[in-house]
Amino acid sequence: ETGVTQTPRHLVMGMTNKKSLKCEQHLGHNAMYWYKQSAKKPLELMFVYNFKEQTENNSVPSRFSPECPNSSHLFLHLHTLQPEDSALYLCASSQDLTYGYTFGSGTRLTVV
Amino acid sequence: KNEVEQSPQNLTAQEGEFITINCSYSVGISALHWLQQHPGGGIVSLFMLSSGKKKHGRLIATINIQEKHSSLHITASHPRDSAVYICAGLRARGADGLTFGKGTHLIIQP
């Protein structure tokens, strides 16, 4: 474990389902991120939270809804997803948006 | 054009060979991360560089600020080094998160 824990590791959901991805870190970091990795494409930033405040929303569709209740927890709520949303979703944390970048193991999402 | 460009995309080498992976980046990138991703997806941060050179075991990372170029070297490569190596740039503003290269898929054959 890297210090950033993501659950679940794998998720299969239908297009009408609602599910949530969870990320937890106890490294004392104040910034948390959601990244998406699709097949054959570079990692893409989705959301950034700094001290629980969302500082970046990288033109992500509204069917992805982030939530950061405190500096240690980050959620990604999913609803009415499309098959093209199938990807590896990675959570990361860092200190001051710069140092100690630590990634979770990711959630492999398949939308059917 | 991607802000971070890596080469080569794929690299196969024999155990023991010296490996070099290159990364070029654009204006506005203030620091570079080198990351390692194994099958299954988990990513490990190897180095963060804003100048000079860093070494950890058999891994060496260098950066040339003037040329906007960084290299990752692996000495005495081993099959367990087989992974995808990703170069990622941190923008000066920081709040944008990391911007990633496409990765180099390295296979070290015994």
PDB file of C-alpha atoms in Angstrom, chain A residues 35-46 85-90 107-109, chain B residues 37-38 40-43 84 86 100-103:
ATOM      1  CA  TYR A  35      -7.228  11.126 -12.703  1.00  0.00           C
ATOM      2  CA  LYS A  36      -8.618   9.009 -15.543  1.00  0.00           C
ATOM      3  CA  GLN A  37      -6.548   6.585 -17.607  1.00  0.00           C
ATOM      4  CA  SER A  38      -8.220   5.257 -20.750  1.00  0.00           C
ATOM      5  CA  ALA A  39      -6.659   2.607 -22.942  1.00  0.00           C
ATOM      6  CA  LYS A  40      -3.904   3.951 -25.211  1.00  0.00           C
ATOM      7  CA  LYS A  41      -4.219   7.493 -23.819  1.00  0.00           C
ATOM      8  CA  PRO A  42      -2.173   9.476 -21.303  1.00  0.00           C
ATOM      9  CA  LEU A  43      -3.503  10.012 -17.816  1.00  0.00           C
ATOM     10  CA  GLU A  44      -5.934  12.917 -17.674  1.00  0.00           C
ATOM     11  CA  LEU A  45      -6.636  15.167 -14.734  1.00  0.00           C
ATOM     12  CA  MET A  46     -10.302  15.275 -13.737  1.00  0.00           C
ATOM     13  CA  ASP A  85     -16.242   5.989 -19.483  1.00  0.00           C
ATOM     14  CA  SER A  86     -14.735   2.565 -18.869  1.00  0.00           C
ATOM     15  CA  ALA A  87     -11.202   3.263 -17.660  1.00  0.00           C
ATOM     16  CA  LEU A  88      -8.817   3.118 -14.718  1.00  0.00           C
ATOM     17  CA  TYR A  89      -9.626   5.879 -12.224  1.00  0.00           C
ATOM     18  CA  LEU A  90      -6.692   6.895 -10.079  1.00  0.00           C
ATOM     19  CA  THR A 107     -10.349   1.464  -9.603  1.00  0.00           C
ATOM     20  CA  ARG A 108     -10.826  -0.441 -12.852  1.00  0.00           C
ATOM     21  CA  LEU A 109     -14.304   0.625 -14.022  1.00  0.00           C
TER      22      LEU A 109
ATOM     23  CA  GLN B  37       3.207   1.893 -13.473  1.00  0.00           C
ATOM     24  CA  HIS B  38       3.070  -1.890 -13.180  1.00  0.00           C
ATOM     25  CA  GLY B  40      -2.716  -3.784 -12.562  1.00  0.00           C
ATOM     26  CA  GLY B  41      -2.445  -0.021 -12.646  1.00  0.00           C
ATOM     27  CA  GLY B  42      -0.825   1.181  -9.439  1.00  0.00           C
ATOM     28  CA  ILE B  43       1.567   4.096  -9.931  1.00  0.00           C
ATOM     29  CA  VAL B  84       5.417   1.566 -18.005  1.00  0.00           C
ATOM     30  CA  ILE B  86       5.648   7.940 -17.294  1.00  0.00           C
ATOM     31  CA  PHE B 100       1.355  13.342 -18.420  1.00  0.00           C
ATOM     32  CA  GLY B 101       3.350  11.903 -21.253  1.00  0.00           C
ATOM     33  CA  LYS B 102       2.039   8.817 -23.032  1.00  0.00           C
ATOM     34  CA  GLY B 103       4.457   6.534 -21.219  1.00  0.00           C
TER      35      GLY B 103
END
